[in-house]
Every structure is written in C-alpha cells, then in structure tokens.
GROMACS .gro file of N, CA, C and O in nm:
model
  304
    1UNK      N    1   6.415  10.650   8.155
    1UNK     CA    2   6.384  10.832   8.091
    1UNK      C    3   6.520  10.765   8.048
    1UNK      O    4   6.621  10.757   8.159
    2UNK      N    5   6.511  10.824   7.935
    2UNK     CA    6   6.676  10.885   7.924
    2UNK      C    7   6.681  11.021   7.934
    2UNK      O    8   6.584  11.106   7.949
    3UNK      N    9   6.785  11.078   7.938
    3UNK     CA   10   6.816  11.249   7.940
    3UNK      C   11   6.905  11.271   7.862
    3UNK      O   12   7.055  11.175   7.856
    4UNK      N   13   6.947  11.374   7.871
    4UNK     CA   14   7.105  11.372   7.795
    4UNK      C   15   7.239  11.485   7.931
    4UNK      O   16   7.131  11.593   7.975
    5UNK      N   17   7.364  11.438   7.929
    5UNK     CA   18   7.407  11.506   7.955
    5UNK      C   19   7.538  11.534   7.914
    5UNK      O   20   7.644  11.434   7.872
    6UNK      N   21   7.604  11.635   7.961
    6UNK     CA   22   7.776  11.665   7.906
    6UNK      C   23   7.850  11.636   8.002
    6UNK      O   24   7.812  11.650   8.126
    7UNK      N   25   7.974  11.554   7.953
    7UNK     CA   26   8.104  11.558   8.036
    7UNK      C   27   8.195  11.608   8.027
    7UNK      O   28   8.197  11.623   7.874
    8UNK      N   29   8.281  11.573   8.118
    8UNK     CA   30   8.435  11.630   8.054
    8UNK      C   31   8.532  11.530   8.118
    8UNK      O   32   8.514  11.500   8.225
    9UNK      N   33   8.562  11.443   8.035
    9UNK     CA   34   8.681  11.320   8.021
    9UNK      C   35   8.803  11.341   8.018
    9UNK      O   36   8.814  11.398   7.908
   10UNK      N   37   8.893  11.320   8.096
   10UNK     CA   38   8.998  11.357   8.064
   10UNK      C   39   9.009  11.259   7.941
   10UNK      O   40   9.003  11.178   7.937
   11UNK      N   41   9.126  11.348   7.873
   11UNK     CA   42   9.196  11.314   7.744
   11UNK      C   43   9.234  11.161   7.759
   11UNK      O   44   9.206  11.066   7.708
   12UNK      N   45   9.354  11.158   7.823
   12UNK     CA   46   9.358  11.020   7.889
   12UNK      C   47   9.311  10.898   7.886
   12UNK      O   48   9.315  10.789   7.842
   13UNK      N   49   9.176  10.959   7.987
   13UNK     CA   50   9.088  10.828   8.046
   13UNK      C   51   9.015  10.771   7.893
   13UNK      O   52   8.957  10.703   7.855
   14UNK      N   53   8.993  10.903   7.840
   14UNK     CA   54   8.885  10.888   7.713
   14UNK      C   55   8.959  10.833   7.647
   14UNK      O   56   8.882  10.677   7.560
   15UNK      N   57   9.097  10.857   7.583
   15UNK     CA   58   9.190  10.708   7.499
   15UNK      C   59   9.185  10.579   7.563
   15UNK      O   60   9.169  10.473   7.476
   16UNK      N   61   9.178  10.577   7.684
   16UNK     CA   62   9.189  10.413   7.777
   16UNK      C   63   9.103  10.386   7.740
   16UNK      O   64   9.069  10.196   7.678
   17UNK      N   65   8.949  10.457   7.723
   17UNK     CA   66   8.822  10.357   7.738
   17UNK      C   67   8.821  10.291   7.563
   17UNK      O   68   8.781  10.217   7.561
   18UNK      N   69   8.842  10.407   7.478
   18UNK     CA   70   8.828  10.358   7.369
   18UNK      C   71   8.885  10.302   7.323
   18UNK      O   72   8.867  10.172   7.235
   19UNK      N   73   8.988  10.255   7.341
   19UNK     CA   74   9.122  10.172   7.302
   19UNK      C   75   9.108   9.980   7.355
   19UNK      O   76   9.084   9.940   7.310
   20UNK      N   77   9.031   9.983   7.497
   20UNK     CA   78   8.989   9.900   7.537
   20UNK      C   79   8.859   9.845   7.558
   20UNK      O   80   8.832   9.735   7.616
   21UNK      N   81   8.780   9.898   7.468
   21UNK     CA   82   8.662   9.882   7.448
   21UNK      C   83   8.639   9.817   7.289
   21UNK      O   84   8.758   9.807   7.259
   22UNK      N   85   8.532   9.707   7.302
   22UNK     CA   86   8.536   9.598   7.226
   22UNK      C   87   8.489   9.720   7.056
   22UNK      O   88   8.448   9.771   7.097
   23UNK      N   89   8.509   9.656   6.997
   23UNK     CA   90   8.466   9.723   6.786
   23UNK      C   91   8.321   9.737   6.861
   23UNK      O   92   8.250   9.821   6.790
   24UNK      N   93   8.202   9.688   6.898
   24UNK     CA   94   8.050   9.682   6.870
   24UNK      C   95   8.019   9.790   6.997
   24UNK      O   96   7.902   9.783   6.994
   25UNK      N   97   8.100   9.810   7.035
   25UNK     CA   98   8.091   9.910   7.169
   25UNK      C   99   8.083  10.011   7.193
   25UNK      O  100   8.170  10.044   7.144
   26UNK      N  101   7.963  10.139   7.231
   26UNK     CA  102   8.021  10.284   7.190
   26UNK      C  103   8.061  10.327   7.361
   26UNK      O  104   8.058  10.275   7.413
   27UNK      N  105   8.114  10.410   7.348
   27UNK     CA  106   8.191  10.502   7.399
   27UNK      C  107   8.029  10.534   7.569
   27UNK      O  108   8.089  10.502   7.597
   28UNK      N  109   7.923  10.552   7.473
   28UNK     CA  110   7.834  10.485   7.572
   28UNK      C  111   7.734  10.417   7.622
   28UNK      O  112   7.742  10.414   7.750
   29UNK      N  113   7.776  10.314   7.575
   29UNK     CA  114   7.807  10.197   7.707
   29UNK      C  115   7.901  10.135   7.751
   29UNK      O  116   7.901  10.079   7.895
   30UNK      N  117   8.015  10.206   7.733
   30UNK     CA  118   8.100  10.220   7.879
   30UNK      C  119   8.045  10.286   7.985
   30UNK      O  120   8.078  10.267   8.094
   31UNK      N  121   8.025  10.417   7.935
   31UNK     CA  122   8.004  10.507   8.036
   31UNK      C  123   7.865  10.442   8.149
   31UNK      O  124   7.872  10.466   8.239
   32UNK      N  125   7.787  10.386   8.046
   32UNK     CA  126   7.671  10.347   8.115
   32UNK      C  127   7.664  10.216   8.241
   32UNK      O  128   7.684  10.227   8.327
   33UNK      N  129   7.789  10.158   8.143
   33UNK     CA  130   7.826   9.981   8.256
   33UNK      C  131   7.918  10.053   8.348
   33UNK      O  132   7.867  10.042   8.526
   34UNK      N  133   7.977  10.186   8.327
   34UNK     CA  134   8.107  10.240   8.415
   34UNK      C  135   8.020  10.275   8.545
   34UNK      O  136   8.031  10.257   8.670
   35UNK      N  137   7.902  10.355   8.473
   35UNK     CA  138   7.820  10.436   8.615
   35UNK      C  139   7.770  10.316   8.688
   35UNK      O  140   7.714  10.375   8.792
   36UNK      N  141   7.667  10.221   8.612
   36UNK     CA  142   7.606  10.126   8.684
   36UNK      C  143   7.677  10.074   8.813
   36UNK      O  144   7.641  10.001   8.903
   37UNK      N  145   7.782  10.041   8.744
   37UNK     CA  146   7.930   9.973   8.858
   37UNK      C  147   7.936  10.067   8.960
   37UNK      O  148   7.954  10.021   9.071
   38UNK      N  149   7.957  10.196   8.970
   38UNK     CA  150   7.982  10.241   9.038
   38UNK      C  151   7.847  10.288   9.178
   38UNK      O  152   7.900  10.296   9.281
   39UNK      N  153   7.748  10.321   9.049
   39UNK     CA  154   7.614  10.301   9.149
   39UNK      C  155   7.587  10.206   9.266
   39UNK      O  156   7.530  10.192   9.417
   40UNK      N  157   7.610  10.069   9.184
   40UNK     CA  158   7.621   9.961   9.290
   40UNK      C  159   7.723   9.944   9.404
   40UNK      O  160   7.678   9.887   9.525
   41UNK      N  161   7.819   9.965   9.381
   41UNK     CA  162   7.957   9.972   9.470
   41UNK      C  163   7.894  10.084   9.597
   41UNK      O  164   7.929  10.046   9.687
   42UNK      N  165   7.897  10.180   9.544
   42UNK     CA  166   7.786  10.263   9.607
   42UNK      C  167   7.676  10.272   9.731
   42UNK      O  168   7.705  10.286   9.857
   43UNK      N  169   7.585  10.147   9.634
   43UNK     CA  170   7.468  10.105   9.737
   43UNK      C  171   7.558  10.000   9.838
   43UNK      O  172   7.482  10.024   9.987
   44UNK      N  173   7.669   9.918   9.785
   44UNK     CA  174   7.696   9.814   9.900
   44UNK      C  175   7.796   9.888   9.998
   44UNK      O  176   7.776   9.855  10.085
   45UNK      N  177   7.853   9.959   9.989
   45UNK     CA  178   7.916  10.081  10.065
   45UNK      C  179   7.843  10.107  10.195
   45UNK      O  180   7.852  10.067  10.306
   46UNK      N  181   7.742  10.214  10.108
   46UNK     CA  182   7.632  10.196  10.215
   46UNK      C  183   7.610  10.127  10.294
   46UNK      O  184   7.568  10.138  10.448
   47UNK      N  185   7.546  10.025  10.257
   47UNK     CA  186   7.496   9.914  10.342
   47UNK      C  187   7.604   9.869  10.419
   47UNK      O  188   7.574   9.823  10.575
   48UNK      N  189   7.740   9.872  10.399
   48UNK     CA  190   7.819   9.841  10.494
   48UNK      C  191   7.801   9.883  10.615
   48UNK      O  192   7.863   9.849  10.716
   49UNK      N  193   7.846   9.969  10.596
   49UNK     CA  194   7.837  10.110  10.653
   49UNK      C  195   7.697  10.137  10.776
   49UNK      O  196   7.747  10.159  10.907
   50UNK      N  197   7.600  10.120  10.720
   50UNK     CA  198   7.521  10.087  10.799
   50UNK      C  199   7.524   9.951  10.918
   50UNK      O  200   7.461   9.985  11.040
   51UNK      N  201   7.528   9.887  10.870
   51UNK     CA  202   7.563   9.784  10.907
   51UNK      C  203   7.663   9.771  11.071
   51UNK      O  204   7.683   9.741  11.126
   52UNK      N  205   7.761   9.846  11.031
   52UNK     CA  206   7.856   9.843  11.098
   52UNK      C  207   7.819   9.970  11.218
   52UNK      O  208   7.841   9.928  11.321
   53UNK      N  209   7.711  10.060  11.148
   53UNK     CA  210   7.669  10.120  11.279
   53UNK      C  211   7.584  10.032  11.315
   53UNK      O  212   7.603  10.092  11.504
   54UNK      N  213   7.484   9.961  11.294
   54UNK     CA  214   7.401   9.900  11.363
   54UNK      C  215   7.488   9.795  11.454
   54UNK      O  216   7.431   9.771  11.555
   55UNK      N  217   7.633   9.767  11.455
   55UNK     CA  218   7.698   9.648  11.524
   55UNK      C  219   7.702   9.760  11.647
   55UNK      O  220   7.747   9.700  11.766
   56UNK      N  221   7.767   9.864  11.638
   56UNK     CA  222   7.835   9.996  11.715
   56UNK      C  223   7.725  10.017  11.831
   56UNK      O  224   7.724   9.981  11.944
   57UNK      N  225   7.552   9.995  11.799
   57UNK     CA  226   7.453  10.011  11.886
   57UNK      C  227   7.444   9.895  11.948
   57UNK      O  228   7.352   9.909  12.051
   58UNK      N  229   7.443   9.722  11.928
   58UNK     CA  230   7.413   9.645  11.978
   58UNK      C  231   7.524   9.601  12.088
   58UNK      O  232   7.648   9.649  12.078
   59UNK      N  233   7.472   9.529  12.217
   59UNK     CA  234   7.570   9.522  12.306
   59UNK      C  235   7.645   9.392  12.208
   59UNK      O  236   7.589   9.306  12.190
   60UNK      N  237   7.761   9.354  12.284
   60UNK     CA  238   7.886   9.290  12.218
   60UNK      C  239   7.799   9.140  12.249
   60UNK      O  240   7.720   9.083  12.357
   61UNK      N  241   7.742   9.022  12.124
   61UNK     CA  242   7.725   8.919  12.151
   61UNK      C  243   7.892   8.791  12.236
   61UNK      O  244   7.939   8.832  12.207
   62UNK      N  245   7.771   8.679  12.284
   62UNK     CA  246   7.907   8.604  12.336
   62UNK      C  247   7.981   8.524  12.217
   62UNK      O  248   7.864   8.497  12.099
   63UNK      N  249   8.008   8.524  12.263
   63UNK     CA  250   8.134   8.389  12.123
   63UNK      C  251   8.010   8.214  12.176
   63UNK      O  252   8.104   8.203  12.250
   64UNK      N  253   7.978   8.175  12.048
   64UNK     CA  254   7.892   8.041  12.075
   64UNK      C  255   7.966   7.933  12.013
   64UNK      O  256   7.929   7.787  11.999
   65UNK      N  257   8.116   7.987  11.978
   65UNK     CA  258   8.209   7.858  11.896
   65UNK      C  259   8.221   7.745  11.991
   65UNK      O  260   8.187   7.613  11.956
   66UNK      N  261   8.232   7.758  12.147
   66UNK     CA  262   8.231   7.660  12.225
   66UNK      C  263   8.106   7.540  12.233
   66UNK      O  264   8.116   7.436  12.217
   67UNK      N  265   7.993   7.584  12.244
   67UNK     CA  266   7.886   7.571  12.263
   67UNK      C  267   7.823   7.492  12.140
   67UNK      O  268   7.782   7.353  12.121
   68UNK      N  269   7.843   7.552  12.011
   68UNK     CA  270   7.847   7.472  11.876
   68UNK      C  271   7.915   7.391  11.887
   68UNK      O  272   7.858   7.242  11.851
   69UNK      N  273   8.024   7.347  11.924
   69UNK     CA  274   8.149   7.206  11.949
   69UNK      C  275   8.111   7.104  12.018
   69UNK      O  276   8.076   7.018  11.975
   70UNK      N  277   8.067   7.163  12.143
   70UNK     CA  278   7.960   7.046  12.240
   70UNK      C  279   7.868   7.055  12.161
   70UNK      O  280   7.877   6.876  12.184
   71UNK      N  281   7.766   7.078  12.103
   71UNK     CA  282   7.634   7.033  12.050
   71UNK      C  283   7.671   6.933  11.928
   71UNK      O  284   7.593   6.823  11.878
   72UNK      N  285   7.774   6.988  11.867
   72UNK     CA  286   7.822   6.861  11.759
   72UNK      C  287   7.896   6.756  11.750
   72UNK      O  288   7.839   6.681  11.728
   73UNK      N  289   7.994   6.764  11.918
   73UNK     CA  290   7.979   6.600  11.970
   73UNK      C  291   7.927   6.567  12.075
   73UNK      O  292   7.965   6.463  12.118
   74UNK      N  293   7.792   6.609  12.028
   74UNK     CA  294   7.674   6.527  12.147
   74UNK      C  295   7.700   6.532  12.245
   74UNK      O  296   7.660   6.497  12.362
   75UNK      N  297   7.771   6.673  12.328
   75UNK     CA  298   7.814   6.689  12.483
   75UNK      C  299   7.656   6.707  12.521
   75UNK      O  300   7.630   6.753  12.694
   76UNK      N  301   7.590   6.834  12.456
   76UNK     CA  302   7.475   6.857  12.507
   76UNK      C  303   7.348   6.837  12.460
   76UNK      O  304   7.348   6.737  12.372
   0.00000   0.00000   0.00000
C-alpha cells in the first residue's frame, strides 16, 4: 500500500542528499531507504532493550567458564 506524505526537509540536508545520491536514484528512493534503515534500527534497539529488561528480572547466572575449561581438558 502506497501513500502520499508531505515532508519538510531542511534545505542543507536536502542538498546533501541530492549531492550524494547516484544519478539513477530519485530523492524518493533515498527517503525510502533512509526510513527503512531507521525502522530496522529502532526495531533492533527495542529488542535490545527488551533483552536488557528480561536480564534484570532473571536471577544472576553462575559463571561456567571454569567448568567449560575442565570439560575441554577432560577433567570431568
């Protein structure tokens, strides 16, 4: 589903986007790509924050590093 949106882009940012885009790329393409990247970034940030919140709810987990070393060395 496509829609129409009016955006107010600061002149300096608009000029930079136009200067840095490739000749076969429209301003619409640049805006869609930037918006898609921002949505993905925010989804990742939300997932990270959810993981941090879950970690606070869980009891501390023991450090298994020494056990792993022992298993690798055949001590157990």
